[in-house]
Tab-separated table of C-alpha atoms in Angstrom:
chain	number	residue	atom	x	y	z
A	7	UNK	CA	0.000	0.000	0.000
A	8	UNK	CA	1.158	3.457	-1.299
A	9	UNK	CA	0.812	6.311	1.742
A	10	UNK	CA	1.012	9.756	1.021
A	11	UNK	CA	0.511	12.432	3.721
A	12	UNK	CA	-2.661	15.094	3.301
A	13	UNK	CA	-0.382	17.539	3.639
A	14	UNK	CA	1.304	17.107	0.748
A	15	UNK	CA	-1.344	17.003	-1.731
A	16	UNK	CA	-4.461	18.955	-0.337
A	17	UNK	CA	-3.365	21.943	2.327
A	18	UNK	CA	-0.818	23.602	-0.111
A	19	UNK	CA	-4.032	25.104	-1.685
A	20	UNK	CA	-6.219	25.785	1.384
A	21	UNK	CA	-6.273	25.955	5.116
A	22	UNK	CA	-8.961	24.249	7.369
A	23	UNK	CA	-8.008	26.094	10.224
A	24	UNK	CA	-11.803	26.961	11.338
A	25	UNK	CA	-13.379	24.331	9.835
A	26	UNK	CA	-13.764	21.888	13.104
A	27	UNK	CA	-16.137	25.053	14.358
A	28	UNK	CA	-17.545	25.801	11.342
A	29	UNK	CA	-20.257	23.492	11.161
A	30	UNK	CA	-22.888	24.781	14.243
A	31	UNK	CA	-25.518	25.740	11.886
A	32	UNK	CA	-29.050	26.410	13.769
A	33	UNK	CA	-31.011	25.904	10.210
A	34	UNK	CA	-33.070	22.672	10.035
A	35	UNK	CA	-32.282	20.185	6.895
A	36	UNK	CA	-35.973	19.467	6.938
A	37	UNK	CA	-36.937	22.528	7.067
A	38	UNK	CA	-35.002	24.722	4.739
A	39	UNK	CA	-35.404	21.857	2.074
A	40	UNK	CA	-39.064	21.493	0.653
A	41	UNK	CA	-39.380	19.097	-2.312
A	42	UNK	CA	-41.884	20.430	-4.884
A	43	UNK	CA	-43.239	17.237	-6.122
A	44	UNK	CA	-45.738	14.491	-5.483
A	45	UNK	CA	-45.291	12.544	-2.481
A	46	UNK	CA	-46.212	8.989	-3.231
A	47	UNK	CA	-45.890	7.480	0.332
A	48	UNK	CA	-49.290	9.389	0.466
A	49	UNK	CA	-51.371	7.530	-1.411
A	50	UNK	CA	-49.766	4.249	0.263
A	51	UNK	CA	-50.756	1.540	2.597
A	52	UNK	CA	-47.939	0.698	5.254
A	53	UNK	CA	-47.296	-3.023	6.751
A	54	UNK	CA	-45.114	-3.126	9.750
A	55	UNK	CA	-42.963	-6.127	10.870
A	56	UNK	CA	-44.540	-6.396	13.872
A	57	UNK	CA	-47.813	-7.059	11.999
A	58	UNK	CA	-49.567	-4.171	11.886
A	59	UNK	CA	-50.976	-2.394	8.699
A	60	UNK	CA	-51.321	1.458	8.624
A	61	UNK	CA	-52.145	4.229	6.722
A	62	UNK	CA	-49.044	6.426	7.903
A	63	UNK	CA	-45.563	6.056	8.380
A	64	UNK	CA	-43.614	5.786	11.698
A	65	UNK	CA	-40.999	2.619	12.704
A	66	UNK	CA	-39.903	2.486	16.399
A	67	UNK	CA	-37.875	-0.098	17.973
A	68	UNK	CA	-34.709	-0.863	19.595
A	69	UNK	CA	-33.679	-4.259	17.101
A	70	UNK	CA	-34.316	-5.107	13.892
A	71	UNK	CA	-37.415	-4.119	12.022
A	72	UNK	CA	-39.125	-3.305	8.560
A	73	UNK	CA	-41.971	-1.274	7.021
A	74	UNK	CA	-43.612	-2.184	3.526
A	75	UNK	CA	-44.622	0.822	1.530
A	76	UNK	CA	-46.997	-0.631	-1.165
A	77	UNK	CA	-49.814	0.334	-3.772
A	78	UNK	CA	-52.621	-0.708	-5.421
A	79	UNK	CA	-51.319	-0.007	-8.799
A	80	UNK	CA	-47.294	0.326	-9.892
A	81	UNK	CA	-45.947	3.900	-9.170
A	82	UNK	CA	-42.924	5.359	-10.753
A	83	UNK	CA	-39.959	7.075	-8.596
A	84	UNK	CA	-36.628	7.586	-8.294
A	85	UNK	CA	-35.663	8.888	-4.558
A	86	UNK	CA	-36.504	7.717	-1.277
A	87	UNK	CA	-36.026	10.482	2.233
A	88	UNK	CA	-36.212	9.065	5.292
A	89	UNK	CA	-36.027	11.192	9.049
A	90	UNK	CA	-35.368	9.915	12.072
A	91	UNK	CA	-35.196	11.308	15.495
A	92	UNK	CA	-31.627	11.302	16.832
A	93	UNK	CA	-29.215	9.299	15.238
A	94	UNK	CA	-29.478	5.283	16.525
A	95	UNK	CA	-29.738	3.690	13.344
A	96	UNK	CA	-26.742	1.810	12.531
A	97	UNK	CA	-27.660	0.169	9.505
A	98	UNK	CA	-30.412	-0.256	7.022
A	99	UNK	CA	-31.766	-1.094	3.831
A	100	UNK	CA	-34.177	-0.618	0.819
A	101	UNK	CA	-36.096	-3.078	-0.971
A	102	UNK	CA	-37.724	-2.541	-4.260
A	103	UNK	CA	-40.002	-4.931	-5.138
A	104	UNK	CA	-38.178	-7.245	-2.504
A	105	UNK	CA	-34.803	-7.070	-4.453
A	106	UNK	CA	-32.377	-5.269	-2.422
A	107	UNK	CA	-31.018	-1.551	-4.037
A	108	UNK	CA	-29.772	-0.221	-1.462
A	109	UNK	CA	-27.501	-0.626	2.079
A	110	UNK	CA	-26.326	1.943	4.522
A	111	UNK	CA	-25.354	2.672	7.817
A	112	UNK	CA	-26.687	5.509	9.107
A	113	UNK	CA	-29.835	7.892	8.687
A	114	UNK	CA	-29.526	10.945	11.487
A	115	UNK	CA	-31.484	13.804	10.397
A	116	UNK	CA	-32.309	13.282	7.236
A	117	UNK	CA	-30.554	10.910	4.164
A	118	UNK	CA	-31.623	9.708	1.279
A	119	UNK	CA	-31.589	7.274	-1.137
A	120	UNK	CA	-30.850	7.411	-4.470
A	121	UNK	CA	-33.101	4.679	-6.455
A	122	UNK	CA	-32.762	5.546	-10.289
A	123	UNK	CA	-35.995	5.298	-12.261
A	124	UNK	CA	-37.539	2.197	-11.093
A	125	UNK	CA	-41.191	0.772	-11.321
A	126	UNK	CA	-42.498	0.085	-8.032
A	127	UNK	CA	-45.381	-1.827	-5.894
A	128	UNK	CA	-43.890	-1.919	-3.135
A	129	UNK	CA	-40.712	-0.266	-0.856
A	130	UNK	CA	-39.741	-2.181	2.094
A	131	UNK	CA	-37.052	0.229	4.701
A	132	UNK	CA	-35.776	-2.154	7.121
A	133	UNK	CA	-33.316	-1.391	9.891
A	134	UNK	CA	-30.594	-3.744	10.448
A	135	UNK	CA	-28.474	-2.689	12.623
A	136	UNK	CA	-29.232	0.046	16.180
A	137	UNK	CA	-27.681	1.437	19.045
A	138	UNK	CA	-30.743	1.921	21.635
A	139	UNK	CA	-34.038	2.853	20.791
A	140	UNK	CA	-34.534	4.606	16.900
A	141	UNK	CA	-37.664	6.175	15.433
A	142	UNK	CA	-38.182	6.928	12.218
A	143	UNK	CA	-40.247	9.648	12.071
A	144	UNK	CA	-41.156	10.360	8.227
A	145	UNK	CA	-40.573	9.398	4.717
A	146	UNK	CA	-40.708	10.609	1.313
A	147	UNK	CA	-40.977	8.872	-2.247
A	148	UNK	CA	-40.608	10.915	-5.379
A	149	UNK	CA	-40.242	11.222	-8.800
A	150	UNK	CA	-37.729	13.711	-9.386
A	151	UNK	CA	-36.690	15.954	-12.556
A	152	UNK	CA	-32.888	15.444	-14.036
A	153	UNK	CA	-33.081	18.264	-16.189
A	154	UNK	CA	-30.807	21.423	-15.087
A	155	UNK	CA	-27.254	21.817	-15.168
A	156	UNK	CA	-24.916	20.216	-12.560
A	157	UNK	CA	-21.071	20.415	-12.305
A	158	UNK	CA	-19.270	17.664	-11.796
A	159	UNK	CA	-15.539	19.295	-11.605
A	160	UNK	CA	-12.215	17.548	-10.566
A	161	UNK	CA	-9.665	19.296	-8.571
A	162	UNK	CA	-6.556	17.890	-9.848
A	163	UNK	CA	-3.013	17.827	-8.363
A	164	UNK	CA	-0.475	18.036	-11.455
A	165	UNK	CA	3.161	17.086	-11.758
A	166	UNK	CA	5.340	20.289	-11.415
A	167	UNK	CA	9.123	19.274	-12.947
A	168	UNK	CA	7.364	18.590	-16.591
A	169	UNK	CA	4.860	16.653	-18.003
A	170	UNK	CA	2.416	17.731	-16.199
A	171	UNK	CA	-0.441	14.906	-16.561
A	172	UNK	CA	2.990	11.975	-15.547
A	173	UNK	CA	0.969	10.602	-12.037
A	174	UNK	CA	-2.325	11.446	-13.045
A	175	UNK	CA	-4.402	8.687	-15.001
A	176	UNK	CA	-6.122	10.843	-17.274
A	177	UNK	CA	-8.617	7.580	-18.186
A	178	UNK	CA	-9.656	8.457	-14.415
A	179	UNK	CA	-10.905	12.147	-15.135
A	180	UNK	CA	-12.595	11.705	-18.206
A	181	UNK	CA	-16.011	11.708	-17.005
A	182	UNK	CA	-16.128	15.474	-15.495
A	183	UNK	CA	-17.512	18.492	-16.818
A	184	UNK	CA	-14.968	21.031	-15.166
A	185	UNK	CA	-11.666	20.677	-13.528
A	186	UNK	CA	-9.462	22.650	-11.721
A	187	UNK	CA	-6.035	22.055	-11.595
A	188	UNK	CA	-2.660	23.365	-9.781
A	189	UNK	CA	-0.077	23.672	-9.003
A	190	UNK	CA	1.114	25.307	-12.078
A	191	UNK	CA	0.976	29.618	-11.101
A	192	UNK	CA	2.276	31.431	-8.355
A	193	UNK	CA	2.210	34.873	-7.483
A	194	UNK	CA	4.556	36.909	-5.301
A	195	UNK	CA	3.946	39.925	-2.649
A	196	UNK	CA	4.218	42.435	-4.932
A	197	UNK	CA	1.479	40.428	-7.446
A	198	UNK	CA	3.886	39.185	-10.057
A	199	UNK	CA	2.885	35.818	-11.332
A	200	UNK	CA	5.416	32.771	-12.537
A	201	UNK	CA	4.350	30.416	-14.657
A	202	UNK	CA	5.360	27.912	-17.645
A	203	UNK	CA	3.299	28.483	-20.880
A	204	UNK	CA	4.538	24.906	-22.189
A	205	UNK	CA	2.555	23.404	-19.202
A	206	UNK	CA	-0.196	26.232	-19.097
A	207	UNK	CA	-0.535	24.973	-22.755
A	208	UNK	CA	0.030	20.868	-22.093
A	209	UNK	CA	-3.119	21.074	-19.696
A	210	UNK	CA	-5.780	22.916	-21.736
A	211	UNK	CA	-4.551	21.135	-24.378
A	212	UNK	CA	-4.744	17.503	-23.027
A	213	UNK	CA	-8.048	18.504	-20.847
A	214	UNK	CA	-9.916	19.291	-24.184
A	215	UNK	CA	-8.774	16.716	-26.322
A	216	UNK	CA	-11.312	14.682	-24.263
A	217	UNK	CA	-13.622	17.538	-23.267
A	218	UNK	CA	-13.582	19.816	-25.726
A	219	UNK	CA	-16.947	21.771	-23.669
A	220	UNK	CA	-15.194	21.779	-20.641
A	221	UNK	CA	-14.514	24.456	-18.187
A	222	UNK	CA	-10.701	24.297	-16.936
A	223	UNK	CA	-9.594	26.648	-13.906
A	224	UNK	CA	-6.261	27.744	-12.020
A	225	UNK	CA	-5.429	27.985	-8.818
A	226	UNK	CA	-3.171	30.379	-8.407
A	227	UNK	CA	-0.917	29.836	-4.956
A	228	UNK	CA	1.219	31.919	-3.256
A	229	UNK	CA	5.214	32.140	-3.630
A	230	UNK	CA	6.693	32.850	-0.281
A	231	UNK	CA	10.575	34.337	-0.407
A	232	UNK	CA	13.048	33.035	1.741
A	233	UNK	CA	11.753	35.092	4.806
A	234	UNK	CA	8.122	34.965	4.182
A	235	UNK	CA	5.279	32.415	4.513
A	236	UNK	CA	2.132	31.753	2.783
A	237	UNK	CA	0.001	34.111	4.479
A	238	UNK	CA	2.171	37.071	4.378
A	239	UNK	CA	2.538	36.655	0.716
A	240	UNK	CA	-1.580	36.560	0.472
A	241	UNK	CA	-1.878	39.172	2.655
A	242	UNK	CA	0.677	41.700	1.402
A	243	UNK	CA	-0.509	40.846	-2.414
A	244	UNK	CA	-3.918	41.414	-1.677
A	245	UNK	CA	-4.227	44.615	0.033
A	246	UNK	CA	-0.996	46.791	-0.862
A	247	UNK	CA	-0.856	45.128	-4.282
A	248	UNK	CA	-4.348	44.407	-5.790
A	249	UNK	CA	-4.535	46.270	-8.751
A	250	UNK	CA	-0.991	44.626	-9.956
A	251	UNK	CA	-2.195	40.799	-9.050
A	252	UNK	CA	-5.928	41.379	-10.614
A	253	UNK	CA	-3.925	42.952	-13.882
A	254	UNK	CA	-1.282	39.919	-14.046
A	255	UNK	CA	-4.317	37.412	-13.486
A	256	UNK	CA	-6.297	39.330	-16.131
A	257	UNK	CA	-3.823	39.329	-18.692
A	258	UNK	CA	-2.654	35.111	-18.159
A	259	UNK	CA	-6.489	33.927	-18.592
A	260	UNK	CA	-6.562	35.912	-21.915
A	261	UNK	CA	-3.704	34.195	-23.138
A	262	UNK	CA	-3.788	31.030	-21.302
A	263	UNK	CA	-6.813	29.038	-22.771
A	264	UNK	CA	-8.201	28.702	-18.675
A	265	UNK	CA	-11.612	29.795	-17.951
A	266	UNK	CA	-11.024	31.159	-14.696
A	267	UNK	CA	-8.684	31.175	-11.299
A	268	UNK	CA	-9.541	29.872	-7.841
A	269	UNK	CA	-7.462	31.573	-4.771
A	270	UNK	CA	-7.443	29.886	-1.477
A	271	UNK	CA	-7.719	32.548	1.211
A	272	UNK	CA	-6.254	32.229	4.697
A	273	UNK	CA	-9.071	31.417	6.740
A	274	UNK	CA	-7.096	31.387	10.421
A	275	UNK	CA	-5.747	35.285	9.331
A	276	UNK	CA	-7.225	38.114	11.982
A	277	UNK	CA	-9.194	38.098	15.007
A	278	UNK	CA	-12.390	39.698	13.580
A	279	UNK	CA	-14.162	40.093	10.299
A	280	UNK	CA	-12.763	43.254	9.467
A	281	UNK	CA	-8.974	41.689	9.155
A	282	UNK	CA	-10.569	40.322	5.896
A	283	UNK	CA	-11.496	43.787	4.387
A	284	UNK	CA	-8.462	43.363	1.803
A	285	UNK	CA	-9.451	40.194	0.544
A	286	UNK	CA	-12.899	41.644	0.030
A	287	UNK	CA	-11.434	44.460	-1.727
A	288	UNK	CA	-9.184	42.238	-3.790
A	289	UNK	CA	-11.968	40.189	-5.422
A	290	UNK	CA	-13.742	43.716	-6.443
A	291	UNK	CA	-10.460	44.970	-7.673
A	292	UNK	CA	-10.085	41.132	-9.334
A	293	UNK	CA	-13.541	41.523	-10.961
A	294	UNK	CA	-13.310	44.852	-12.397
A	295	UNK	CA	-10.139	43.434	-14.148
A	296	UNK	CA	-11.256	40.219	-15.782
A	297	UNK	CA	-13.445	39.790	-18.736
A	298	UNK	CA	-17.236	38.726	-17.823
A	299	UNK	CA	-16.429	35.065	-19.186
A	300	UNK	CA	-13.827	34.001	-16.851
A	301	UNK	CA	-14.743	33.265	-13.500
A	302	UNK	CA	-13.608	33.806	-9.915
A	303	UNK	CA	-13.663	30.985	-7.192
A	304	UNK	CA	-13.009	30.465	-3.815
A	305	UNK	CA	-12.009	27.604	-1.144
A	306	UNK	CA	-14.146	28.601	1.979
A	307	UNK	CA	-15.594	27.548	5.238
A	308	UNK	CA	-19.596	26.523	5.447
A	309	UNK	CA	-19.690	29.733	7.487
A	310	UNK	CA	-18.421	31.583	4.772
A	311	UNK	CA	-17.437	34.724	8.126
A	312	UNK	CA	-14.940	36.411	5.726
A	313	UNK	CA	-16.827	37.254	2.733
A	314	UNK	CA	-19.224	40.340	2.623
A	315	UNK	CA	-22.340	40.543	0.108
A	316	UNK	CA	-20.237	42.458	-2.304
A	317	UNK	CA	-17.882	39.227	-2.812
A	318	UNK	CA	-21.041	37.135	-2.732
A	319	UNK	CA	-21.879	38.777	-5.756
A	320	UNK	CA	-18.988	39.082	-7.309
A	321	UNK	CA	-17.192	35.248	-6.819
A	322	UNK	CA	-18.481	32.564	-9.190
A	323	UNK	CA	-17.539	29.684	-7.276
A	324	UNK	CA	-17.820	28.658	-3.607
A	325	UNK	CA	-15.755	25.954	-3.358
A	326	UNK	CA	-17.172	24.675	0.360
A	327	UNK	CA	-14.545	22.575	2.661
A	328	UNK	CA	-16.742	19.553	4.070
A	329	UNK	CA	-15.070	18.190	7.210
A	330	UNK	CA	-14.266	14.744	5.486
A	331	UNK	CA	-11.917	15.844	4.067
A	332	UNK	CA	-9.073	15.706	6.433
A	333	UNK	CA	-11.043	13.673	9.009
A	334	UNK	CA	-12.477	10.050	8.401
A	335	UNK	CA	-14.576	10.014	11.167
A	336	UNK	CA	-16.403	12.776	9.892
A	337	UNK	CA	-17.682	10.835	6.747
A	338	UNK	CA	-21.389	10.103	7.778
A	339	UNK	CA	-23.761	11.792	5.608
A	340	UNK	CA	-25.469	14.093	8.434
A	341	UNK	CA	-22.071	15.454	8.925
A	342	UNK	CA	-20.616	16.023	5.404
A	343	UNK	CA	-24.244	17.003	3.793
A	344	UNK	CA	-26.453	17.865	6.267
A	345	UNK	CA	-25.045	20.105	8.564
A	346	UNK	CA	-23.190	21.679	5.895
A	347	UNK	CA	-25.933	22.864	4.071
A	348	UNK	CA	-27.584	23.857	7.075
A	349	UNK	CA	-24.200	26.072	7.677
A	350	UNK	CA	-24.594	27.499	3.998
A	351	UNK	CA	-28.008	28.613	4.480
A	352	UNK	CA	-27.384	30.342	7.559
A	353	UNK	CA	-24.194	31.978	6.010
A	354	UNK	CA	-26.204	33.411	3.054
A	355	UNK	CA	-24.217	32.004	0.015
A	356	UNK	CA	-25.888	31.560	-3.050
A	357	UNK	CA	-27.368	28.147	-3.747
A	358	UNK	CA	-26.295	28.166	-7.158
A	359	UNK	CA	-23.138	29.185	-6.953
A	360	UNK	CA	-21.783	26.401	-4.379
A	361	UNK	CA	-20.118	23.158	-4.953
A	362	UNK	CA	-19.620	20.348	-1.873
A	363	UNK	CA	-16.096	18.528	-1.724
A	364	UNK	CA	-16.075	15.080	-1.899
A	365	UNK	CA	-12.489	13.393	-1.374
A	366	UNK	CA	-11.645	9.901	-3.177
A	367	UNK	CA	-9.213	9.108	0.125
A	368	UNK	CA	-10.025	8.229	3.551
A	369	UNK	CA	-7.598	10.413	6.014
A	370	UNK	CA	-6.392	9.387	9.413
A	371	UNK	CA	-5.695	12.082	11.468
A	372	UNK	CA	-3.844	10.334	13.632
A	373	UNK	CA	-1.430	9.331	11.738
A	374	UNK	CA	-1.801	11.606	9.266
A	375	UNK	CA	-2.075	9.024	6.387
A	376	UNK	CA	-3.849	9.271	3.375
A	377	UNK	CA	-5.656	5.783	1.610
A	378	UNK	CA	-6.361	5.667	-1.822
A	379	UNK	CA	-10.393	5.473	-2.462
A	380	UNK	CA	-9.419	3.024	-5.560
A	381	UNK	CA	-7.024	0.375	-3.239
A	382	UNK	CA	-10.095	-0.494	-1.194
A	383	UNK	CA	-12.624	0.111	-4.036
A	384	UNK	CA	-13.134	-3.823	-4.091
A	385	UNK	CA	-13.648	-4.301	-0.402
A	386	UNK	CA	-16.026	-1.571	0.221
A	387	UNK	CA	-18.645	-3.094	-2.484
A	388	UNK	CA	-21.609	-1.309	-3.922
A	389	UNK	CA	-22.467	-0.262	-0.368
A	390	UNK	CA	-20.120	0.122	1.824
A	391	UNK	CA	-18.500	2.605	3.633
A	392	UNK	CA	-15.959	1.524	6.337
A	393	UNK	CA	-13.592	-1.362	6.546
A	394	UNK	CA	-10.600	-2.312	9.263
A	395	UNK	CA	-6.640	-2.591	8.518
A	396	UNK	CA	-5.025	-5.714	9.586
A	397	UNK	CA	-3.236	-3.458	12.264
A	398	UNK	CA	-6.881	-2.297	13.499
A	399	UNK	CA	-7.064	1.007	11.803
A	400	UNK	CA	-10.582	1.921	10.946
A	401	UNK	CA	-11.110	3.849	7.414
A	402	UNK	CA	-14.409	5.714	6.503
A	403	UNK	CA	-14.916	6.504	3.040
A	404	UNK	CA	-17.765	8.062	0.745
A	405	UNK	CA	-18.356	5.047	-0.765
A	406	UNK	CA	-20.049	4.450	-4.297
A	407	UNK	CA	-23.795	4.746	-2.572
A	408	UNK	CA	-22.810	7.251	-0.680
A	409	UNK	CA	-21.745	9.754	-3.143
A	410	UNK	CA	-24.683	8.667	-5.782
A	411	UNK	CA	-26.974	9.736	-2.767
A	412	UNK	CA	-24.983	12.405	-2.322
A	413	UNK	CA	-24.262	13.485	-5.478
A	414	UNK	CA	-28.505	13.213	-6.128
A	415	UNK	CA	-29.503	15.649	-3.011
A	416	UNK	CA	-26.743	18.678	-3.782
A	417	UNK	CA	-28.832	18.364	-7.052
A	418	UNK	CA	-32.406	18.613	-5.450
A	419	UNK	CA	-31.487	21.162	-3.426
A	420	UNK	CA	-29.843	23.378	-5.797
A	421	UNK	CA	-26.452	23.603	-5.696
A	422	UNK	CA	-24.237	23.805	-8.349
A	423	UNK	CA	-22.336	20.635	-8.095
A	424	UNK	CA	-19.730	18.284	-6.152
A	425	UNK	CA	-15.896	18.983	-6.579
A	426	UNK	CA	-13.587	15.698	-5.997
A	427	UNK	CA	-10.601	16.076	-4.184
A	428	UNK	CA	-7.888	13.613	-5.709
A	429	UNK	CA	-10.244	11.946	-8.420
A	430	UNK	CA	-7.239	10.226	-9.602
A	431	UNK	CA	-7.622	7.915	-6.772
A	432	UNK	CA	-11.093	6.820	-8.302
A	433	UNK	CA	-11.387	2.639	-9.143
A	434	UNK	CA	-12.049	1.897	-12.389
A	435	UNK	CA	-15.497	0.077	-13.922
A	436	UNK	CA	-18.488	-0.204	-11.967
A	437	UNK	CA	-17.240	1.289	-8.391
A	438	UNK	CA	-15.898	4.468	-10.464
A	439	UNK	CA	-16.753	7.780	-7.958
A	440	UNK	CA	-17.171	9.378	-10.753
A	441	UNK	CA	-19.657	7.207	-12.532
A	442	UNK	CA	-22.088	7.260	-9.448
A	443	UNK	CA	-21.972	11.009	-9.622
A	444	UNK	CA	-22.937	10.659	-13.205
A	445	UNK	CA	-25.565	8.028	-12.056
A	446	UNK	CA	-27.548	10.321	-10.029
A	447	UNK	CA	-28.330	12.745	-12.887
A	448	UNK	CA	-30.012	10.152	-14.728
């Protein structure tokens, strides 16, 4: 087994200093999403396990036990939400027709299920697996539209001493419809960039030959001298040389072939929210300089404390840090989906302009050791989620389920799309990341 370090491949580009607080949202999932459609659990009869027969839904218990969702005549859906009060359930599953579709291990809040178009009598949601007493408290069935634009991009760690593409498996990116890519620009305190047009060139070019439609962007990372760091060289660029940086970035996207730049700010910078006045200023000053087709986008916090409306406006891109991604434990779907949407809504970002990460690695912070999504592809299955080392370390992944569930509800609740963090790391065939995010728009 290949181990690289986080550190290496992720945190060059952004910080997740705040993150670990980040997430104390006081929105409601189930309230601040409302799904405008039919809801075909309705017009349903419900059979319990314990032999009763209803005409609502509600499943209580403290073992194993099942409710039947079934209809006179065939219905046609596609999702599945279930609710529970707390977060006991361990396990369950999903039965369509009583063939199995679906297996996971934990509900919380709110989590749903991801069916494809299926013809259906019945739906049977059994629990598996508890800790204490659970109660399911609701459910939804719908048929849901597939018909708007979602982004599927891949953030995409390059080679940097030529040949850019020389670790990445391009076959393993293919199925994306934007990408951004570094680390290939760097700019200075005083807002000069460097760069290599024969690699600038390499990427657009190889990016296109197999997506010619597709939307490329830079990150552009900072260049500390000898006795500077990272965040003096963001700082200093920002506010005493904006106009310089904004020009320089202006200029390289007109003859670069790249759509637009991302910057990772320095979330951990200041004490208070007017310490980040100059990078407000700098993405007005950034704006006024690019053409109207190239974009700006930012890493940021589900808080999103350091941007004012103006930059609301003005950025294209919220890149939003989920707390999987440097901390396996934080994987369940409550956690990575939930509470970071209810984060966003409180923070006020725009629905449409916001992507969710979604790493192909599980990372122990412990050790501070990354594992490759596509070395325990095989072992995870269809379904799962978590596995255990021979020397007892525990791994939680998004798993293929997972992220076509996930991938599904960032699309009903209207958000722009997912970013993947290290798609390289993606299996191939049928437990391809990428192909379950595809999955979930059809």
């Amino acid at each position: 087994m290949k181990r690289k370090t986080l550190l290496s491949l992720i945190l060059v580009v952004f910080t997740l200093a705040l993150l670990a607080g980040a997430l104390a949202g006081c929105s409601d999932i189930k309230n601040i999403f409302e799904v405008d459609a039919t809801n075909l659990a309705h017009f349903a009869n419900f059979t319990y396990s314990n032999g009763d027969s209803k005409i609502n839904f509600s499943l209580k218990s403290s073992e194993e036990a099942w409710v039947r969702v079934s209809w006179d005549s065939a219905v046609v859906c596609n999702e599945i939400f279930l609710y529970e009060s707390g977060n006991n359930v361990t396990g369950f599953e999903v039965y369509v027709n009583d063939m199995l579709v679906a297996s996971q291990d934990e509900i919380g809040k709110m989590r749903n299920v991801y069916l494809g178009t299926v013809t259906a009598t019945s739906i049977t949601i059994k629990v598996t697996s508890c800790k204490g007493t659970y109660k399911l408290t609701d459910i939804g069935i719908y048929n849901l539209p597939r018909t708007r634009d979602f982004h599927s991009t891949a953030f995409v760690r390059l080679n940097t001493e030529g040949e850019p593409f020389k670790d990445v498996n391009v076959s393993q990116i293919k199925n994306y419809t934007d990408y951004i890519v570094y680390p290939l620009v760097y700019f200075d305190s005083q807002g000069n960039l460097t760069a290599n047009g024969a690699d600038l060139a390499d990427v657009t070019g190889t990016i296109r030959a197999f997506n010619v439609s597709a939307k490329i962007h830079l990150v552009i990372l900072p260049a500390p001298a000898e006795d500077e760091d990272e965040n003096d060289v963001r700082h200093n660029a920002f506010k005493n040389n904006a106009e310089t940086l904004s020009q320089n970035v202006a200029d390289l996207l007109k003859n670069s072939g790249f759509d637009g730049v991302v910057f990772g700010f320095d979330f951990s910078f200041g004490e208070n929210l007017f310490d980040y006045g100059s990078y407000n200023d700098f993405i007005e000053t950034l704006r006024g300089k690019l053409m109207s087709q190239y974009e700006i986008g930012v890493f940021v916090n589900p808080d999103a404390t350091m941007f004012n409306k103006q930059s609301k406006k003005l950025v294209d891109n919220f890149y939003v840090l989920t707390p999987n991604l440097d901390d396996n434990t934080a994987c369940t779907f409550s956690d990575t989906v939930c509470e970071t949407l209810e984060t966003l809504k409180d923070s006020d970002l725009p629905k449409s302009k916001v992507y969710l990460t979604l790493p192909f690695y599980s990372y122990d912070k412990e050790s501070k050791t990354l594992y490759k999504y596509c070395d325990y592809a095989e072992r995870l299955g269809q379904y799962g989620n978590s596995l255990t080392l021979d020397d007892g370390t525990s791994l939680r992944f998004t798993g293929y389920e997972f992220v076509r569930d996930m991938a599904a509800f960032c699309y009903d609740y209207g958000i722009a799309g997912i970013l993947s963090v290290c798609p390289h790391y993606d299996a191939s065939g049928s437990l391809s990341l990428a192909n379950a995010i595809k999955e979930a728009m059809q």
